[in-house]
Coordinates of C-alpha atoms and ligand atoms in Angstrom, one line a residue:
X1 CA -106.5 -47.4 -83.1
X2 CA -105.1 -47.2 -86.5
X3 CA -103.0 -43.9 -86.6
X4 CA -100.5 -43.0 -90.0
X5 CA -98.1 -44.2 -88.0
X6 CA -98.7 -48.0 -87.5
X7 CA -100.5 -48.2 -90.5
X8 CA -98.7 -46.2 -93.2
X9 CA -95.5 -46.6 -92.0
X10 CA -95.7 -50.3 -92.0
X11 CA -97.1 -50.5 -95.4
X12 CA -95.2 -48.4 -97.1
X13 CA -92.3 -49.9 -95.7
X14 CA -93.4 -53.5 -96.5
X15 CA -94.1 -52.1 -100.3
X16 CA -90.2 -50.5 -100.9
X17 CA -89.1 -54.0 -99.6
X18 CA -91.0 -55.8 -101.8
X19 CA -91.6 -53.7 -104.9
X20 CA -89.1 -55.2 -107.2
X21 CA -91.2 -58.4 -106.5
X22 CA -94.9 -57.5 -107.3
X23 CA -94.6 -56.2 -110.8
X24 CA -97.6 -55.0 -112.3
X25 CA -98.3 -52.8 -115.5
X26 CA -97.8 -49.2 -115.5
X27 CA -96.5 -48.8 -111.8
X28 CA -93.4 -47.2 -111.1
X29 CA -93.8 -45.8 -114.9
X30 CA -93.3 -42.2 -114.5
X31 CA -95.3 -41.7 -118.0
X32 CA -99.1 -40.5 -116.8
X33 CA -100.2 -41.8 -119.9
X34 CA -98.6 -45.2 -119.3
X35 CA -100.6 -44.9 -115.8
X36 CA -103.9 -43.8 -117.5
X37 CA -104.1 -47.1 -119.5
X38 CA -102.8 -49.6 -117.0
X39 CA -105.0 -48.9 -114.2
X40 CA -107.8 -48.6 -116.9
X41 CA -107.2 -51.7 -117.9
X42 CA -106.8 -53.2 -114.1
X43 CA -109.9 -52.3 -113.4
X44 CA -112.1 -55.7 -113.0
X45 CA -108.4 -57.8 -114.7
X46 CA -106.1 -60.1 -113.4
X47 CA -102.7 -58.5 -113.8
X48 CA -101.5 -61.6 -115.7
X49 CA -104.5 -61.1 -117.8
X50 CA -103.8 -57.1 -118.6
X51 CA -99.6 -57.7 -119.0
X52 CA -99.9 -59.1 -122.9
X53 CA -102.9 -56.5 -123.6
X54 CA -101.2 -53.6 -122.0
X55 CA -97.8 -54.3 -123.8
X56 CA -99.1 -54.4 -127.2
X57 CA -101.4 -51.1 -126.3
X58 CA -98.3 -49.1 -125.2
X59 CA -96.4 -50.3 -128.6
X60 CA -99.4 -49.4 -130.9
X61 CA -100.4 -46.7 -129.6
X62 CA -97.8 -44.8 -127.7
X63 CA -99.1 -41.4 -126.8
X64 CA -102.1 -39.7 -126.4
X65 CA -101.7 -38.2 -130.0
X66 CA -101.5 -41.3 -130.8
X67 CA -104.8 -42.6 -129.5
X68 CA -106.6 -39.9 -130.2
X69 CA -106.2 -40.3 -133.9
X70 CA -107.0 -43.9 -134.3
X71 CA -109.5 -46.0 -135.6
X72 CA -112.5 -47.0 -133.2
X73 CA -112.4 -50.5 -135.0
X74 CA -108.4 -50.8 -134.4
X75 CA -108.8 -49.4 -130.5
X76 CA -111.5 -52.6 -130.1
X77 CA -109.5 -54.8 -131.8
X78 CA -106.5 -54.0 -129.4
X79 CA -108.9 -54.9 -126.3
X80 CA -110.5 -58.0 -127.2
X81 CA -111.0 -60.1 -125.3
X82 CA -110.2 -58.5 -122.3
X83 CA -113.6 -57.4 -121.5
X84 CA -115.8 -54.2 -120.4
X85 CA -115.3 -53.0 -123.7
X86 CA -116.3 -49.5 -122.6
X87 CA -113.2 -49.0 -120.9
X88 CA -111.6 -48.9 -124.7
X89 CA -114.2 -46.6 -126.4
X90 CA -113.8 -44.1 -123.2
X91 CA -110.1 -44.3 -123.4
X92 CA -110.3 -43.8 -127.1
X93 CA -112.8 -40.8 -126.3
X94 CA -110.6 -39.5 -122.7
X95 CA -107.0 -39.0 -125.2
X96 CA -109.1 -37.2 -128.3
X97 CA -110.5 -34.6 -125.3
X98 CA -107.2 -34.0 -123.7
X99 CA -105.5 -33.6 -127.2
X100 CA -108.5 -31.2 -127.7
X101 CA -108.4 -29.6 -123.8
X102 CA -105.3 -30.0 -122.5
X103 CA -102.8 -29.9 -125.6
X104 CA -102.3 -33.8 -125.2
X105 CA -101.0 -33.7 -121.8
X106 CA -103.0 -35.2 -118.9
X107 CA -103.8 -32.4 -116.5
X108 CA -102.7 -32.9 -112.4
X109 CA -105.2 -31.9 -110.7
X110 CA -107.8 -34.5 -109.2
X111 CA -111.1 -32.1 -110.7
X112 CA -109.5 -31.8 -113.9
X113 CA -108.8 -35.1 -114.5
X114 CA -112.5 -36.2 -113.8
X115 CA -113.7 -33.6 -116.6
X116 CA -112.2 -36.4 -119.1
X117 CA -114.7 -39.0 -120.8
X118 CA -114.5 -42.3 -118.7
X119 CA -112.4 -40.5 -115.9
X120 CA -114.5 -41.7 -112.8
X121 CA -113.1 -41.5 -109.0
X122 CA -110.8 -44.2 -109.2
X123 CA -109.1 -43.5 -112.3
X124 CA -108.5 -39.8 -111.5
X125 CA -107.2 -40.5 -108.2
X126 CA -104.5 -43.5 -109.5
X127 CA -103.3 -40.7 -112.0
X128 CA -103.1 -38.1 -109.5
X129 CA -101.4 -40.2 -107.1
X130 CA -99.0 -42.4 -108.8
X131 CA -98.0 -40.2 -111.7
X132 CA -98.4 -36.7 -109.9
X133 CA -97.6 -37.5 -105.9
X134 CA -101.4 -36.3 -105.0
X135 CA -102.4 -38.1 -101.7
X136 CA -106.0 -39.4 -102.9
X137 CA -106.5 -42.8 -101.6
X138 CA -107.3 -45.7 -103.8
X139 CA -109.9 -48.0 -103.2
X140 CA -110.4 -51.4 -105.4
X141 CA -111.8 -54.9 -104.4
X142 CA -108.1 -55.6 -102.3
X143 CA -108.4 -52.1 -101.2
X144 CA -111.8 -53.0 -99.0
X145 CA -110.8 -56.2 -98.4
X146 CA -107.7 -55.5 -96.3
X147 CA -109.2 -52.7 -94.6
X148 CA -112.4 -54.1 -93.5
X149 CA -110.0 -57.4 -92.0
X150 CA -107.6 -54.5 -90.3
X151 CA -110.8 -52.8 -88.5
X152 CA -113.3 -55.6 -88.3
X153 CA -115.8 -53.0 -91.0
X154 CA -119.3 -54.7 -90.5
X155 CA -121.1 -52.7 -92.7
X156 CA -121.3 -54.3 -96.1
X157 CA -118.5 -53.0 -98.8
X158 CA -120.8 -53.0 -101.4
X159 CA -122.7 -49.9 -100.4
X160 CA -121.3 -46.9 -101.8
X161 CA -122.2 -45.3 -98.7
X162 CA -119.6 -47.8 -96.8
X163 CA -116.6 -46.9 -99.5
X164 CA -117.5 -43.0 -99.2
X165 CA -116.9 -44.1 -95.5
X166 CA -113.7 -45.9 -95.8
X167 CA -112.2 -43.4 -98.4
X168 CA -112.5 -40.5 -95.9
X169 CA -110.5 -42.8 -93.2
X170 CA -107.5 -43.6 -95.4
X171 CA -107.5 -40.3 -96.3
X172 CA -106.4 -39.5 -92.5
X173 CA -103.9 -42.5 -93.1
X174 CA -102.1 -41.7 -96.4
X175 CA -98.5 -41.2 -96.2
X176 CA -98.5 -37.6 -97.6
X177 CA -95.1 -38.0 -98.8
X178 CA -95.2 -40.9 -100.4
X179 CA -99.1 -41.2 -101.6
X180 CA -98.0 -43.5 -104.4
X181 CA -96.3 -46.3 -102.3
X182 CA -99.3 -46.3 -99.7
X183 CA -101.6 -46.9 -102.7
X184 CA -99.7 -49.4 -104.4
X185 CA -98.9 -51.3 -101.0
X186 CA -102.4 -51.4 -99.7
X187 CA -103.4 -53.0 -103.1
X188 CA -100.6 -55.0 -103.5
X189 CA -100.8 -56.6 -99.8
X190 CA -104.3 -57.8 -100.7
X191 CA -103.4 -59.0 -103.7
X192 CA -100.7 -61.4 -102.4
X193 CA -101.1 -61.1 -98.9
X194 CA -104.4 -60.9 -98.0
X195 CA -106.2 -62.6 -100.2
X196 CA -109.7 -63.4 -100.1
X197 CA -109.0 -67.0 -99.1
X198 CA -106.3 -68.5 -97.0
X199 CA -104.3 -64.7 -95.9
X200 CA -100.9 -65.3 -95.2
X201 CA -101.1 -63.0 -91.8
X202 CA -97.9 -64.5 -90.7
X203 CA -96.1 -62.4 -93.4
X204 CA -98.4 -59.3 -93.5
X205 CA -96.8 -56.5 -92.1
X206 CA -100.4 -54.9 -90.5
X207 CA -100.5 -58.2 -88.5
X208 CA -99.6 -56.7 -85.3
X209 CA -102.7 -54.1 -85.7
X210 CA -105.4 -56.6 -87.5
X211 CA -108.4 -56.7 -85.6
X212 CA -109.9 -60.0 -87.0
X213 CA -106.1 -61.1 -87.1
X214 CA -106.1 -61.0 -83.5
X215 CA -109.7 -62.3 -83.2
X216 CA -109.2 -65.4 -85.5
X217 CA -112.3 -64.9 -87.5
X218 CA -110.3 -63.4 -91.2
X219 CA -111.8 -65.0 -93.4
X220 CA -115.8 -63.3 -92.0
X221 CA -114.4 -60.1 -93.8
X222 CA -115.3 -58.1 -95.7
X223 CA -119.2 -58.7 -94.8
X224 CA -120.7 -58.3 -98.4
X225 CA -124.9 -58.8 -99.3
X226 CA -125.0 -62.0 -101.6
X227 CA -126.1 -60.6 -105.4
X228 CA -129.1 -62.7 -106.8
X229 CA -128.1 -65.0 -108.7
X230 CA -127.3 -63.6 -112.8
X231 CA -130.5 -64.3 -115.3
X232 CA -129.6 -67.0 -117.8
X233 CA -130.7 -65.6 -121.3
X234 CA -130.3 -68.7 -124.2
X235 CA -129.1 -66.8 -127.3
X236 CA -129.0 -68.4 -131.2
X237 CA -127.3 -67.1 -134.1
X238 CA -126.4 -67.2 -137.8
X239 CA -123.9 -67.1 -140.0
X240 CA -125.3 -66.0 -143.1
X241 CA -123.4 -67.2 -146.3
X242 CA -123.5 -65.2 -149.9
X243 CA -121.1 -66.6 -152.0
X244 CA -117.8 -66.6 -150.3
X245 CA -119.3 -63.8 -147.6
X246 CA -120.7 -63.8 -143.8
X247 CA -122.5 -61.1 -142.4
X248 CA -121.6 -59.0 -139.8
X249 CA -122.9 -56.2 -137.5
X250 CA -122.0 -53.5 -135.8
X251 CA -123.7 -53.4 -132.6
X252 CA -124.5 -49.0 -131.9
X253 CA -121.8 -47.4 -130.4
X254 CA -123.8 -46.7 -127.1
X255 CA -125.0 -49.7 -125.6
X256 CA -123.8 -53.0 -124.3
X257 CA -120.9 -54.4 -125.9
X258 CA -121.0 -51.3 -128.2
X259 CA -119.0 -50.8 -131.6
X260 CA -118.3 -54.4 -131.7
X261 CA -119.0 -56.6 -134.4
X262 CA -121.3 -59.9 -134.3
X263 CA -123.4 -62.6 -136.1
X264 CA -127.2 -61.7 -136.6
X265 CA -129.3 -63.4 -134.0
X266 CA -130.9 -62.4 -130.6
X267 CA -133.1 -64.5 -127.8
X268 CA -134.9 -67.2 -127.8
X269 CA -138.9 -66.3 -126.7
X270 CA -140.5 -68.4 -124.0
X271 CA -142.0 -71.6 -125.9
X272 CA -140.1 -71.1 -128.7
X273 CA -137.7 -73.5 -130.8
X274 CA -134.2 -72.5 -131.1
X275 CA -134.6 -72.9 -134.6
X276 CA -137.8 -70.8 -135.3
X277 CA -135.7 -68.3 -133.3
X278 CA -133.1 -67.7 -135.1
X279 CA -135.2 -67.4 -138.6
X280 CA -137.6 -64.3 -136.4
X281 CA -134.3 -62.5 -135.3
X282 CA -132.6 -62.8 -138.5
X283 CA -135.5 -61.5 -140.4
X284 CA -136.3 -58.9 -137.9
X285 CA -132.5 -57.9 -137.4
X286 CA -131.6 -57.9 -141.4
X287 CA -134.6 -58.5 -143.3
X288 CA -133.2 -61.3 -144.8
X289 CA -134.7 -64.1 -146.3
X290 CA -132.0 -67.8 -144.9
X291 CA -132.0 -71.4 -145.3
X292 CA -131.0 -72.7 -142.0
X293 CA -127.9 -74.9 -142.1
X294 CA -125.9 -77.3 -140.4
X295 CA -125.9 -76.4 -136.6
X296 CA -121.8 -75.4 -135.4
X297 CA -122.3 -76.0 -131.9
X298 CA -123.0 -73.8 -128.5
X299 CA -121.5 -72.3 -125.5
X300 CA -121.9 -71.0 -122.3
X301 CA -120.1 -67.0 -121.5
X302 CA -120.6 -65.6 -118.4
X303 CA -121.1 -61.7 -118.5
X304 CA -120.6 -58.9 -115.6
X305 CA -125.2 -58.6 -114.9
X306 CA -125.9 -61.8 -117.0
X307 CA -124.7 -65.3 -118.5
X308 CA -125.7 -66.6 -121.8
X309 CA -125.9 -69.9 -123.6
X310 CA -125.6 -69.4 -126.9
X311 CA -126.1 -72.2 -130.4
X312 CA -124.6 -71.2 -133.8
X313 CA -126.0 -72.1 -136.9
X314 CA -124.4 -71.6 -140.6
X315 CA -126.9 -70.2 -142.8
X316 CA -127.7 -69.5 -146.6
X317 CA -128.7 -66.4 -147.8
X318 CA -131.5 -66.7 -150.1
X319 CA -133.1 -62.8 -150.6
X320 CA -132.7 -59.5 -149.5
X321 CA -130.5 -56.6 -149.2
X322 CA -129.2 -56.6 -145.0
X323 CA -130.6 -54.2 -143.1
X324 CA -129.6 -52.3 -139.8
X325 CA -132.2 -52.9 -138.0
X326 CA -130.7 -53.2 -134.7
X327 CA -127.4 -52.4 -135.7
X328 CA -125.4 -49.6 -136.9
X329 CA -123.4 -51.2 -140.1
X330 CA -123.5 -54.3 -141.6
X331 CA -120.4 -56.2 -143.7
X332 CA -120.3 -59.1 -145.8
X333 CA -116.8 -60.1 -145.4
X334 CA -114.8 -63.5 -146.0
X335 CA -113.5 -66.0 -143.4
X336 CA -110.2 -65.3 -143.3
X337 CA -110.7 -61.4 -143.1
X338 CA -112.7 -62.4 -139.4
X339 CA -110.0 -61.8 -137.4
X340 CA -109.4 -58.2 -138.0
X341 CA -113.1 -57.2 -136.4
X342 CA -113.4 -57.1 -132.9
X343 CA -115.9 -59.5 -131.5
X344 CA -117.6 -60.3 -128.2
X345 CA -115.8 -63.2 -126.4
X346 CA -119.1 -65.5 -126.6
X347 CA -118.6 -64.8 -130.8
X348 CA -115.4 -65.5 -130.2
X349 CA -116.2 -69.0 -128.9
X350 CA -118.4 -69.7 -131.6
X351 CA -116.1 -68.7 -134.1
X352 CA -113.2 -71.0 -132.5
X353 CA -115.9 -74.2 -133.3
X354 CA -115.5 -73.4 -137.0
X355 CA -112.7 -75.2 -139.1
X356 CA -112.2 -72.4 -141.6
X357 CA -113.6 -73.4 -145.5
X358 CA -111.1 -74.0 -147.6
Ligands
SF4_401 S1 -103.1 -59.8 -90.7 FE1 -104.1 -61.2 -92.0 S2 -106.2 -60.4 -92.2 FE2 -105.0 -58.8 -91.3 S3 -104.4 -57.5 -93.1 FE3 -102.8 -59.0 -92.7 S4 -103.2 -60.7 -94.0 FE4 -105.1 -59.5 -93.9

């Protein structure tokens, strides 16, 4: 039976011995703000991935104040490529409220904290626990992983019912002294102990109390439902030339990818050419009259609920004013002013095709 103290005590141990070790952004910071972002940007991110992102965030913007009065089109900028681009807007959105609410200071109490834009479960309870000492326990992919292997969990960790579950029993298990080092230890041991393949249970300091340790079968946990496999959508779009200009939109602020900026275009229909495609969506999307131009090339970007293969074509503008038909603002802008927009990633491809004109 797991009790707080052959299960807390070990980990937290194991963390303090190890801590200087296992570096990851914003822990150990004692600035809530610093906190807010990093495990923000964590969520769903390889801490190599967040380390360059989260470095230049802290540096440009420094405070909540600081956040809070920025430009929407400079907080995107500052994230992309790192994904989940909602996780920027409701950061963006989280420091304006507590400027407005709480005088620009993040409040410390686990129901406050989730009254902030973006705020959900897990966000509140990393800043309650690891900037203010709160015992909430954390619970992320490494989080379920390790537990489910410790106690042999056969229900499947993708029901929320099962995390509700396993939330309430580490609650019983959280060091209460030290909520911040049981948190960080039980994520950190499944990310370099416990991994999802090939666990190192010879150095894990829970071995000794590991059910499927002890009955050789590690790697059967966690049990997890297969997902159906992602739709496959094939996407074309345009780069519309006027002069020395390209069009860009602004996809609406509230939807997938929103407040980012793209290339007119859209799905190919059932039966249709990729071609004829393109020339519908671009007249639909800007009311534009094109000539269709030499083809740049096309990739394939996987997304969280869908992938995409999607063909780029450069294209001359022949009549029209742009519309905003499916978008909220339209630019014509030069090449070499591309990179201060933020784009999707699958754009981003494209746009890495393209020798710039001279
Ligand atoms: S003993 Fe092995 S399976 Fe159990 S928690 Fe440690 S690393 Fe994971």
């Amino acid at each position: 039976m797991l009790t707080r103290q052959n299960f807390s005590n070990k980990l937290t141990t194991w963390f303090q011995a190890k801590r200087a070790h296992l570096p990851v952004p914003g822990r150990g910071d004692s600035n809530p703000y610093a906190i807010w972002v990093a495990e923000v940007m964590l969520q769903q991110t390889q801490v190599t991935t967040v380390w360059p992102y989260y470095e230049n965030w802290m540096e440009k913007y420094p405070s909540i104040s600081s956040l809070a009065v920025a430009d929407q089109d400079q907080v995107l900028k500052s994230w992309e490529g790192l994904g989940y681009y909602s996780r920027a807007r409701n950061l963006h959105r989280g420091a304006q409220y507590v400027t407005d609410t709480f005088n620009g200071k993040l409040p410390e109490t686990v129901p406050e904290l989730l009254k902030i834009p973006g705020v959900g479960t897990y966000t509140a309870a990393a800043i309650a626990s690891l900037a203010f000492g709160i015992p909430e326990p954390l619970i992320d992919g490494n989080v379920l992983r390790v537990y489910s292997r410790v106690t042999r969990l056969t229900a499947d960790i993708g029901l929320s019912k099962t995390k509700a579950t396993i939330t309430s029993e580490l609650a019983q298990l959280i060091n209460p002294e030290q909520p911040a080092e049981f948190n960080q230890g039980l994520m950190d041991l499944g990310r370099v102990i416990c991994t999802p393949r090939n666990p190192d249970c010879e150095s894990c300091p829970l071995k000794k109390i590991c059910l499927s340790a002890r009955t050789e079968d590690v790697e059967s946990f966690p049990v997890k439902e297969k997902r159906k496999p992602l739709p496959h959508y094939h996407i074309v779009i345009g780069l519309i030339q006027k002069g020395d200009y390209f069009l860009i939109q602004k996809r609406p602020v509230n939807g997938l990818l929103g407040g980012l900026w793209e290339f007119p275009g859209g799905k190919i229909e059932r039966g249709e050419k990729s071609e004829a495609a393109l020339l519908r969506e671009i007249k639909e999307e800007t009311g534009l009259d094109v000539d269709l131009g030499k083809k740049i090339g096309t990739i394939n970007h996987a997304y969280t609920h869908f992938k995409i293969t999607m063909s780029a074509w450069f294209c001359d503008w022949i009549a029209g004013e742009a519309q905003t038909n499916a978008s909220s603002e339209n630019k014509w802008i030069h090449f070499s002013d591309m990179n201060t927009y933020a784009f999707p990633k699958a754009n981003l491809k494209i746009l890495e095709l393209i020798s710039p004109p001279t």
